[in-house]
């Protein structure tokens, strides 16, 4: 098992991210010391209710908790205030008080939604995150962002437009438990999506991990033993933790975590495009490299290595049927992370180092799109 301690300025109490094999069965005894209480609420993903959440519940019961369990369907439409409201009803019905832990078991959707409900119910209940997807282990469960989507009108393209994570809070968990055994049931396509964020982390701040990805290619993660998986997840958590600890609320430094994402958001929300987030991020990483080359920031060697690693783990590096650059750039301007009419991009310099470029010309952004266009 590996334990990483996160030190965030607000709240000042550090908390631990525990990564290991079989931890769900021991969760009760891990949670009890940080949340001494008689009652606990498990909010789980329907997909893991019978498997992992049931074992977690048994472990909590064994540790003396009176446990309620509610499962939610995880899709972006259900990541909503309606679901949060349903959770509030359940919390009330279970007579939770200000010290009752809320324990999320699932991917990023459940973690973000349950975390937001926990952060607002009675002005904040202790929150424990038990991520069960690779993406949630290396990304969504680290850093304390919680929230839900909100469909607003007059969106970027006129009609009712669901804006991702528009409602939310910064709320740190009291504990994160990542059990690599939970990933045994996760389909490969989801593993690859998680790997896209891992490649992002490696480019941002871990050249050695990048080299590991280069060496293992298609055998990355799926062929590794528990020890290698635990070590790899821990390295990813450390890259993100290192940034979040220095800039909790994204005043500047934390923006580097958006590497590839301004591009990714423009394509993944395009009507008729059926890309999963990690797949869009993979393309976004390559597009950022394209922009970086045009700006003279990214070295050609770095560009080539990024492309090879993305292809190596089995993610697409090109996409057919993309809209025009002008249309895509317009969509990028509508992104929540853009500022005014300007588009900010995170661009790799070398492996392990990136630069924040505040105002990128349309032609450089277009060079990025051209690089992923089939
Ligand atoms: N808070 C943050 O900092 C942050 C960062 C990145 C992403 N996110 C959010 O995370 C969400 C994406 O997270 P995700 O990729 O984990 O998606 P997800 O929560 O939708 O999970 C992916 C799918 O896997 C299923 N699943 C989960 N665990 C499983 C398991 N062990 N075995 C089998 N199936 C399993 C789920 O039911 C779902 O169908 C997005 O909503 C995104 O906005 C948040
Ligand atoms: Zn992402």
Tab-separated table of C-alpha atoms and ligand atoms in Angstrom:
chain	number	residue	atom	x	y	z
A	1	UNK	CA	0.000	0.000	0.000
A	2	UNK	CA	1.103	3.568	-0.670
A	3	UNK	CA	-0.087	6.532	1.320
A	4	UNK	CA	0.184	10.096	0.094
A	5	UNK	CA	-0.578	12.923	2.448
A	6	UNK	CA	-2.129	16.026	0.958
A	7	UNK	CA	-1.537	19.389	2.573
A	8	UNK	CA	-4.033	21.949	1.385
A	9	UNK	CA	-4.076	25.423	2.923
A	10	UNK	CA	-7.839	25.458	3.439
A	11	UNK	CA	-8.820	23.488	5.442
A	12	UNK	CA	-5.422	23.199	7.140
A	13	UNK	CA	-5.904	19.558	8.200
A	14	UNK	CA	-3.919	17.213	5.938
A	15	UNK	CA	-5.633	14.100	4.630
A	16	UNK	CA	-4.440	10.825	3.200
A	17	UNK	CA	-4.854	9.183	-0.157
A	18	UNK	CA	-4.415	5.450	0.363
A	19	UNK	CA	-3.697	3.305	-2.678
A	20	UNK	CA	-3.551	-0.462	-2.411
A	21	UNK	CA	-5.020	-3.837	-3.361
A	22	UNK	CA	-8.033	-5.078	-1.388
A	23	UNK	CA	-8.529	-1.851	0.563
A	24	UNK	CA	-12.323	-1.817	0.121
A	25	UNK	CA	-12.579	-4.812	2.436
A	26	UNK	CA	-10.655	-2.910	5.096
A	27	UNK	CA	-12.353	0.443	4.516
A	28	UNK	CA	-14.352	0.357	7.750
A	29	UNK	CA	-11.246	0.256	9.911
A	30	UNK	CA	-9.586	2.950	7.783
A	31	UNK	CA	-12.555	5.311	7.943
A	32	UNK	CA	-13.412	4.842	11.631
A	33	UNK	CA	-10.346	6.705	13.009
A	34	UNK	CA	-10.966	9.790	10.836
A	35	UNK	CA	-14.778	9.720	11.179
A	36	UNK	CA	-15.663	8.352	14.601
A	37	UNK	CA	-19.439	8.106	14.370
A	38	UNK	CA	-22.324	5.652	14.548
A	39	UNK	CA	-23.945	6.335	11.178
A	40	UNK	CA	-22.585	6.432	7.628
A	41	UNK	CA	-24.030	7.038	4.186
A	42	UNK	CA	-22.641	5.253	1.132
A	43	UNK	CA	-23.444	6.833	-2.227
A	44	UNK	CA	-22.460	4.427	-4.954
A	45	UNK	CA	-22.493	4.045	-8.668
A	46	UNK	CA	-25.214	1.612	-9.724
A	47	UNK	CA	-22.600	-0.254	-11.767
A	48	UNK	CA	-20.574	-1.124	-8.668
A	49	UNK	CA	-23.400	-1.492	-6.142
A	50	UNK	CA	-23.442	-5.288	-6.095
A	51	UNK	CA	-19.703	-5.661	-6.311
A	52	UNK	CA	-17.549	-3.125	-4.573
A	53	UNK	CA	-20.122	-1.073	-2.660
A	54	UNK	CA	-21.655	-4.153	-1.028
A	55	UNK	CA	-18.204	-5.169	0.260
A	56	UNK	CA	-17.560	-1.656	1.503
A	57	UNK	CA	-20.885	-1.666	3.300
A	58	UNK	CA	-20.029	-4.964	4.995
A	59	UNK	CA	-16.682	-3.553	6.075
A	60	UNK	CA	-18.335	-0.432	7.531
A	61	UNK	CA	-20.913	-2.526	9.357
A	62	UNK	CA	-18.067	-4.610	10.765
A	63	UNK	CA	-16.464	-1.408	12.050
A	64	UNK	CA	-19.655	-0.562	13.951
A	65	UNK	CA	-21.399	1.851	11.590
A	66	UNK	CA	-25.102	1.834	10.935
A	67	UNK	CA	-24.898	2.097	7.129
A	68	UNK	CA	-27.382	3.426	4.575
A	69	UNK	CA	-26.658	2.898	0.908
A	70	UNK	CA	-28.010	4.713	-2.084
A	71	UNK	CA	-27.029	3.981	-5.656
A	72	UNK	CA	-27.105	6.465	-8.501
A	73	UNK	CA	-26.922	5.940	-12.203
A	74	UNK	CA	-23.777	7.542	-13.472
A	75	UNK	CA	-24.187	9.526	-16.628
A	76	UNK	CA	-23.631	13.217	-17.249
A	77	UNK	CA	-27.410	13.934	-17.297
A	78	UNK	CA	-27.729	12.486	-13.816
A	79	UNK	CA	-24.807	14.573	-12.588
A	80	UNK	CA	-27.349	17.211	-11.721
A	81	UNK	CA	-29.010	19.256	-9.009
A	82	UNK	CA	-31.954	16.821	-9.200
A	83	UNK	CA	-29.657	14.036	-8.079
A	84	UNK	CA	-28.177	16.244	-5.374
A	85	UNK	CA	-31.688	16.996	-4.176
A	86	UNK	CA	-32.446	13.277	-4.075
A	87	UNK	CA	-29.309	12.748	-2.011
A	88	UNK	CA	-30.407	15.471	0.448
A	89	UNK	CA	-33.712	13.618	0.880
A	90	UNK	CA	-31.852	10.390	1.561
A	91	UNK	CA	-29.479	12.109	3.991
A	92	UNK	CA	-32.423	13.562	5.863
A	93	UNK	CA	-34.271	10.232	5.877
A	94	UNK	CA	-31.210	8.490	7.294
A	95	UNK	CA	-31.023	11.161	10.013
A	96	UNK	CA	-27.440	12.099	9.226
A	97	UNK	CA	-25.937	14.742	11.440
A	98	UNK	CA	-22.976	17.025	10.906
A	99	UNK	CA	-20.464	14.291	11.762
A	100	UNK	CA	-21.865	11.431	9.655
A	101	UNK	CA	-19.475	10.504	6.844
A	102	UNK	CA	-20.699	10.431	3.257
A	103	UNK	CA	-18.721	7.835	1.320
A	104	UNK	CA	-18.718	7.948	-2.483
A	105	UNK	CA	-17.971	4.687	-4.295
A	106	UNK	CA	-17.687	4.999	-8.049
A	107	UNK	CA	-16.166	7.016	-10.848
A	108	UNK	CA	-15.805	10.771	-11.126
A	109	UNK	CA	-19.515	11.318	-11.656
A	110	UNK	CA	-20.486	9.801	-8.325
A	111	UNK	CA	-17.505	11.369	-6.534
A	112	UNK	CA	-18.246	14.868	-7.849
A	113	UNK	CA	-21.990	14.619	-7.171
A	114	UNK	CA	-21.818	13.009	-3.729
A	115	UNK	CA	-18.921	15.307	-2.797
A	116	UNK	CA	-20.988	18.354	-3.696
A	117	UNK	CA	-23.985	17.066	-1.731
A	118	UNK	CA	-21.703	16.356	1.248
A	119	UNK	CA	-20.128	19.797	1.006
A	120	UNK	CA	-23.464	21.589	1.170
A	121	UNK	CA	-25.671	19.426	3.395
A	122	UNK	CA	-25.717	21.002	6.859
A	123	UNK	CA	-22.857	23.187	5.598
A	124	UNK	CA	-20.598	20.206	5.146
A	125	UNK	CA	-20.404	16.563	6.206
A	126	UNK	CA	-17.128	14.618	6.306
A	127	UNK	CA	-16.557	13.220	2.828
A	128	UNK	CA	-14.674	10.021	1.960
A	129	UNK	CA	-13.950	9.238	-1.662
A	130	UNK	CA	-13.529	5.643	-2.855
A	131	UNK	CA	-12.793	6.017	-6.582
A	132	UNK	CA	-13.380	2.921	-8.718
A	133	UNK	CA	-12.239	4.123	-12.150
A	134	UNK	CA	-8.664	4.847	-13.145
A	135	UNK	CA	-9.634	8.402	-14.070
A	136	UNK	CA	-11.204	9.004	-10.684
A	137	UNK	CA	-8.183	7.519	-8.870
A	138	UNK	CA	-5.595	9.637	-10.677
A	139	UNK	CA	-7.595	12.782	-11.258
A	140	UNK	CA	-11.177	13.372	-10.064
A	141	UNK	CA	-10.601	12.264	-6.462
A	142	UNK	CA	-7.550	14.494	-6.050
A	143	UNK	CA	-7.774	18.187	-5.346
A	144	UNK	CA	-11.182	18.781	-3.835
A	145	UNK	CA	-13.256	19.963	-6.788
A	146	UNK	CA	-16.855	18.776	-6.484
A	147	UNK	CA	-19.877	19.705	-8.539
A	148	UNK	CA	-22.635	18.970	-11.003
A	149	UNK	CA	-23.694	20.007	-14.494
A	150	UNK	CA	-26.325	22.637	-15.074
A	151	UNK	CA	-28.415	23.043	-18.216
A	152	UNK	CA	-28.710	26.716	-19.000
A	153	UNK	CA	-30.406	28.448	-21.872
A	154	UNK	CA	-28.749	30.686	-24.456
A	155	UNK	CA	-25.750	28.347	-24.416
A	156	UNK	CA	-22.885	28.655	-26.860
A	157	UNK	CA	-25.111	27.367	-29.659
A	158	UNK	CA	-28.448	28.915	-28.820
A	159	UNK	CA	-30.529	26.110	-27.387
A	160	UNK	CA	-30.563	24.694	-23.856
A	161	UNK	CA	-26.988	23.740	-23.232
A	162	UNK	CA	-25.735	21.565	-20.400
A	163	UNK	CA	-22.688	23.282	-18.925
A	164	UNK	CA	-20.288	20.880	-17.275
A	165	UNK	CA	-19.524	21.366	-13.605
A	166	UNK	CA	-21.093	24.833	-13.552
A	167	UNK	CA	-22.328	24.403	-9.975
A	168	UNK	CA	-19.730	23.288	-7.491
A	169	UNK	CA	-17.474	23.806	-4.543
A	170	UNK	CA	-13.931	23.265	-3.411
A	171	UNK	CA	-14.289	20.691	-0.679
A	172	UNK	CA	-11.509	18.400	0.443
A	173	UNK	CA	-12.311	14.844	1.506
A	174	UNK	CA	-11.154	13.541	4.880
A	175	UNK	CA	-9.810	10.389	3.224
A	176	UNK	CA	-9.405	8.855	-0.240
A	177	UNK	CA	-9.216	5.072	-0.625
A	178	UNK	CA	-8.155	3.791	-4.046
A	179	UNK	CA	-8.415	0.006	-4.309
A	180	UNK	CA	-6.761	-1.243	-7.503
A	181	UNK	CA	-8.774	-4.468	-7.272
A	182	UNK	CA	-11.869	-2.426	-8.152
A	183	UNK	CA	-10.389	-1.822	-11.597
A	184	UNK	CA	-10.688	-5.526	-12.468
A	185	UNK	CA	-14.278	-4.908	-13.563
A	186	UNK	CA	-13.604	-1.678	-15.454
A	187	UNK	CA	-13.810	-2.040	-19.269
A	188	UNK	CA	-10.575	-1.419	-21.217
A	189	UNK	CA	-11.942	1.651	-22.939
A	190	UNK	CA	-12.316	3.306	-19.533
A	191	UNK	CA	-8.786	2.274	-18.588
A	192	UNK	CA	-7.488	3.931	-21.765
A	193	UNK	CA	-9.468	7.090	-20.933
A	194	UNK	CA	-7.785	7.186	-17.530
A	195	UNK	CA	-4.423	6.710	-19.220
A	196	UNK	CA	-5.001	9.871	-21.273
A	197	UNK	CA	-5.012	11.863	-18.009
A	198	UNK	CA	-1.917	9.945	-16.857
A	199	UNK	CA	-0.097	10.925	-20.070
A	200	UNK	CA	-1.177	14.497	-19.344
A	201	UNK	CA	0.312	14.271	-15.847
A	202	UNK	CA	3.547	12.808	-17.189
A	203	UNK	CA	3.921	15.648	-19.707
A	204	UNK	CA	3.199	18.236	-17.023
A	205	UNK	CA	5.553	17.006	-14.386
A	206	UNK	CA	6.976	13.491	-14.456
A	207	UNK	CA	9.439	12.689	-17.230
A	208	UNK	CA	10.288	9.349	-15.669
A	209	UNK	CA	6.659	8.243	-15.769
A	210	UNK	CA	6.523	9.369	-19.392
A	211	UNK	CA	9.510	7.134	-20.176
A	212	UNK	CA	7.736	4.261	-18.443
A	213	UNK	CA	4.706	4.830	-20.686
A	214	UNK	CA	6.990	4.836	-23.727
A	215	UNK	CA	8.544	1.532	-22.702
A	216	UNK	CA	5.324	-0.305	-21.917
A	217	UNK	CA	3.097	0.922	-24.795
A	218	UNK	CA	0.069	-1.326	-25.329
A	219	UNK	CA	0.931	-3.313	-22.191
A	220	UNK	CA	0.536	-0.198	-20.029
A	221	UNK	CA	-1.468	-0.877	-16.892
A	222	UNK	CA	-3.525	-3.843	-18.085
A	223	UNK	CA	-0.469	-6.133	-18.035
A	224	UNK	CA	1.001	-4.812	-14.789
A	225	UNK	CA	0.893	-6.434	-11.372
A	226	UNK	CA	-0.656	-4.778	-8.331
A	227	UNK	CA	2.591	-3.256	-7.167
A	228	UNK	CA	3.239	-1.556	-10.498
A	229	UNK	CA	-0.347	-0.294	-10.659
A	230	UNK	CA	-0.204	1.111	-7.142
A	231	UNK	CA	3.108	2.845	-7.849
A	232	UNK	CA	1.783	4.309	-11.105
A	233	UNK	CA	-1.422	5.647	-9.546
A	234	UNK	CA	0.607	7.112	-6.696
A	235	UNK	CA	2.918	8.928	-9.132
A	236	UNK	CA	-0.104	10.445	-10.838
A	237	UNK	CA	-1.672	11.510	-7.565
A	238	UNK	CA	1.626	13.150	-6.643
A	239	UNK	CA	1.822	15.173	-9.859
A	240	UNK	CA	-1.669	16.539	-9.287
A	241	UNK	CA	-1.265	16.935	-5.515
A	242	UNK	CA	1.945	18.866	-5.968
A	243	UNK	CA	0.127	21.422	-8.108
A	244	UNK	CA	-3.088	21.584	-6.106
A	245	UNK	CA	-1.210	22.041	-2.843
A	246	UNK	CA	0.382	25.166	-4.255
A	247	UNK	CA	-2.738	26.532	-5.961
A	248	UNK	CA	-5.906	25.100	-4.464
A	249	UNK	CA	-8.353	27.409	-6.212
A	250	UNK	CA	-6.817	27.665	-9.633
A	251	UNK	CA	-5.509	31.192	-9.470
A	252	UNK	CA	-2.824	30.290	-11.991
A	253	UNK	CA	-0.545	27.296	-11.515
A	254	UNK	CA	-3.433	24.796	-11.341
A	255	UNK	CA	-4.351	25.811	-14.882
A	256	UNK	CA	-1.556	23.578	-16.156
A	257	UNK	CA	-3.845	20.641	-15.364
A	258	UNK	CA	-5.998	21.857	-18.258
A	259	UNK	CA	-3.348	20.703	-20.723
A	260	UNK	CA	-5.243	19.346	-23.743
A	261	UNK	CA	-8.604	20.210	-22.218
A	262	UNK	CA	-9.556	23.392	-24.072
A	263	UNK	CA	-9.267	21.405	-27.270
A	264	UNK	CA	-10.919	18.356	-25.736
A	265	UNK	CA	-13.983	20.260	-24.513
A	266	UNK	CA	-14.577	21.750	-27.957
A	267	UNK	CA	-14.781	18.339	-29.617
A	268	UNK	CA	-16.416	16.265	-26.910
A	269	UNK	CA	-19.370	18.657	-26.720
A	270	UNK	CA	-19.766	18.947	-30.490
A	271	UNK	CA	-23.199	17.641	-31.521
A	272	UNK	CA	-22.965	14.181	-33.048
A	273	UNK	CA	-19.421	13.520	-31.856
A	274	UNK	CA	-19.248	10.412	-29.759
A	275	UNK	CA	-15.914	10.696	-28.021
A	276	UNK	CA	-15.349	9.887	-24.386
A	277	UNK	CA	-13.574	12.486	-22.316
A	278	UNK	CA	-10.208	10.689	-22.175
A	279	UNK	CA	-10.286	10.112	-25.931
A	280	UNK	CA	-10.934	13.805	-26.491
A	281	UNK	CA	-8.107	14.639	-24.060
A	282	UNK	CA	-5.717	12.402	-26.011
A	283	UNK	CA	-6.533	14.333	-29.188
A	284	UNK	CA	-6.323	17.566	-27.205
A	285	UNK	CA	-2.797	16.711	-26.061
A	286	UNK	CA	-1.718	16.249	-29.655
A	287	UNK	CA	-3.479	19.427	-30.760
A	288	UNK	CA	-1.715	21.359	-27.956
A	289	UNK	CA	1.557	20.041	-29.251
A	290	UNK	CA	0.566	21.249	-32.734
A	291	UNK	CA	-0.137	24.712	-31.347
A	292	UNK	CA	3.104	24.596	-29.365
A	293	UNK	CA	5.095	23.781	-32.489
A	294	UNK	CA	3.474	26.698	-34.332
A	295	UNK	CA	4.313	29.001	-31.412
A	296	UNK	CA	7.904	27.765	-31.307
A	297	UNK	CA	7.446	26.549	-27.718
A	298	UNK	CA	7.251	22.766	-28.122
A	299	UNK	CA	10.387	20.964	-29.214
A	300	UNK	CA	9.949	18.643	-32.220
A	301	UNK	CA	11.297	15.773	-30.129
A	302	UNK	CA	8.630	16.380	-27.467
A	303	UNK	CA	5.925	16.532	-30.152
A	304	UNK	CA	6.971	13.216	-31.593
A	305	UNK	CA	7.206	11.498	-28.222
A	306	UNK	CA	3.730	12.678	-27.127
A	307	UNK	CA	2.197	11.370	-30.303
A	308	UNK	CA	3.941	8.007	-29.967
A	309	UNK	CA	2.870	7.512	-26.378
A	310	UNK	CA	-0.755	8.356	-27.115
A	311	UNK	CA	-0.786	5.876	-30.008
A	312	UNK	CA	1.196	3.359	-27.949
A	313	UNK	CA	-1.461	3.009	-25.257
A	314	UNK	CA	-4.121	2.541	-27.921
A	315	UNK	CA	-5.683	5.996	-28.069
A	316	UNK	CA	-6.484	7.669	-31.401
A	317	UNK	CA	-4.191	10.473	-32.565
A	318	UNK	CA	-6.323	11.659	-35.482
A	319	UNK	CA	-9.995	12.246	-36.072
A	320	UNK	CA	-12.036	12.376	-39.259
A	321	UNK	CA	-15.035	14.632	-39.895
A	322	UNK	CA	-13.916	17.509	-37.674
A	323	UNK	CA	-15.732	20.834	-38.126
A	324	UNK	CA	-13.774	23.762	-39.584
A	325	UNK	CA	-11.069	25.462	-37.523
A	326	UNK	CA	-13.211	28.615	-37.283
A	327	UNK	CA	-16.137	26.678	-35.826
A	328	UNK	CA	-13.919	24.826	-33.392
A	329	UNK	CA	-12.186	28.016	-32.260
A	330	UNK	CA	-15.605	29.580	-31.654
A	331	UNK	CA	-16.506	26.587	-29.462
A	332	UNK	CA	-13.234	27.008	-27.560
A	333	UNK	CA	-14.147	30.612	-26.805
A	334	UNK	CA	-17.336	29.341	-25.166
A	335	UNK	CA	-15.339	27.144	-22.806
A	336	UNK	CA	-15.764	27.898	-19.103
A	337	UNK	CA	-11.985	28.157	-18.742
A	338	UNK	CA	-11.541	30.717	-21.519
A	339	UNK	CA	-11.230	34.329	-20.488
A	340	UNK	CA	-13.096	36.971	-22.431
A	341	UNK	CA	-12.589	36.463	-26.114
A	342	UNK	CA	-9.024	35.305	-25.700
A	343	UNK	CA	-8.070	31.674	-25.670
A	344	UNK	CA	-5.515	30.499	-23.175
A	345	UNK	CA	-3.647	27.298	-23.874
A	346	UNK	CA	-1.308	25.118	-21.904
A	347	UNK	CA	1.497	24.052	-24.170
A	348	UNK	CA	4.265	21.490	-23.566
A	349	UNK	CA	7.845	22.716	-23.794
A	350	UNK	CA	9.616	19.459	-23.124
A	351	UNK	CA	8.407	16.285	-21.456
A	352	UNK	CA	7.947	17.260	-17.815
A	353	UNK	CA	7.476	20.974	-18.421
A	354	UNK	CA	4.619	23.087	-19.768
A	355	UNK	CA	3.893	26.750	-20.346
A	356	UNK	CA	0.701	28.772	-19.876
A	357	UNK	CA	0.112	30.966	-22.939
A	358	UNK	CA	-2.542	33.554	-22.171
A	359	UNK	CA	-3.454	34.731	-25.612
A	360	UNK	CA	-2.970	32.338	-28.476
A	361	UNK	CA	-3.488	33.465	-32.067
A	362	UNK	CA	-6.211	31.813	-34.111
A	363	UNK	CA	-3.609	30.580	-36.563
A	364	UNK	CA	-1.599	28.762	-33.863
A	365	UNK	CA	-4.780	27.227	-32.446
A	366	UNK	CA	-5.742	26.170	-35.954
A	367	UNK	CA	-2.348	24.481	-36.385
A	368	UNK	CA	-3.297	22.366	-33.398
A	369	UNK	CA	-6.566	21.314	-35.020
A	370	UNK	CA	-4.763	20.612	-38.295
A	371	UNK	CA	-2.469	18.211	-36.487
A	372	UNK	CA	-5.335	15.967	-35.330
A	373	UNK	CA	-7.403	16.255	-38.500
A	374	UNK	CA	-7.496	13.022	-40.501
B	1	LIG	N1	-13.353	16.741	-9.523
B	1	LIG	C1	-12.380	16.757	-10.404
B	1	LIG	O1	-11.308	17.337	-10.176
B	1	LIG	C2	-12.560	16.018	-11.693
B	1	LIG	C3	-11.458	15.762	-12.507
B	1	LIG	C4	-11.650	15.011	-13.659
B	1	LIG	C5	-12.912	14.568	-14.001
B	1	LIG	N2	-13.973	14.851	-13.190
B	1	LIG	C6	-15.314	14.380	-13.525
B	1	LIG	O2	-15.311	12.972	-13.491
B	1	LIG	C7	-16.307	12.461	-14.391
B	1	LIG	C8	-15.694	11.354	-15.193
B	1	LIG	O3	-15.248	10.347	-14.312
B	1	LIG	P1	-15.112	8.821	-14.767
B	1	LIG	O4	-14.320	8.735	-16.016
B	1	LIG	O5	-14.685	8.060	-13.585
B	1	LIG	O6	-16.568	8.490	-15.250
B	1	LIG	P2	-17.859	7.787	-14.580
B	1	LIG	O7	-18.032	8.184	-13.194
B	1	LIG	O8	-18.949	8.014	-15.541
B	1	LIG	O9	-17.453	6.246	-14.649
B	1	LIG	C9	-17.267	5.631	-15.900
B	1	LIG	C10	-18.163	4.417	-16.099
B	1	LIG	O10	-17.590	3.334	-15.389
B	1	LIG	C11	-18.559	2.706	-14.543
B	1	LIG	N3	-17.771	2.206	-13.426
B	1	LIG	C12	-17.214	2.903	-12.413
B	1	LIG	N4	-16.422	2.106	-11.675
B	1	LIG	C13	-16.469	0.884	-12.242
B	1	LIG	C14	-15.838	-0.364	-11.944
B	1	LIG	N5	-14.950	-0.481	-10.983
B	1	LIG	N6	-16.150	-1.416	-12.720
B	1	LIG	C15	-17.006	-1.296	-13.760
B	1	LIG	N7	-17.607	-0.157	-14.094
B	1	LIG	C16	-17.329	0.926	-13.339
B	1	LIG	C17	-19.561	3.776	-14.297
B	1	LIG	O11	-20.831	3.267	-14.012
B	1	LIG	C18	-19.572	4.541	-15.611
B	1	LIG	O12	-20.410	3.912	-16.527
B	1	LIG	C19	-16.774	13.634	-15.219
B	1	LIG	O13	-18.055	14.010	-14.814
B	1	LIG	C20	-15.767	14.731	-14.907
B	1	LIG	O14	-16.337	16.014	-14.958
B	1	LIG	C21	-13.813	15.554	-12.054
B	2	LIG	ZN1	-9.888	15.495	-17.920
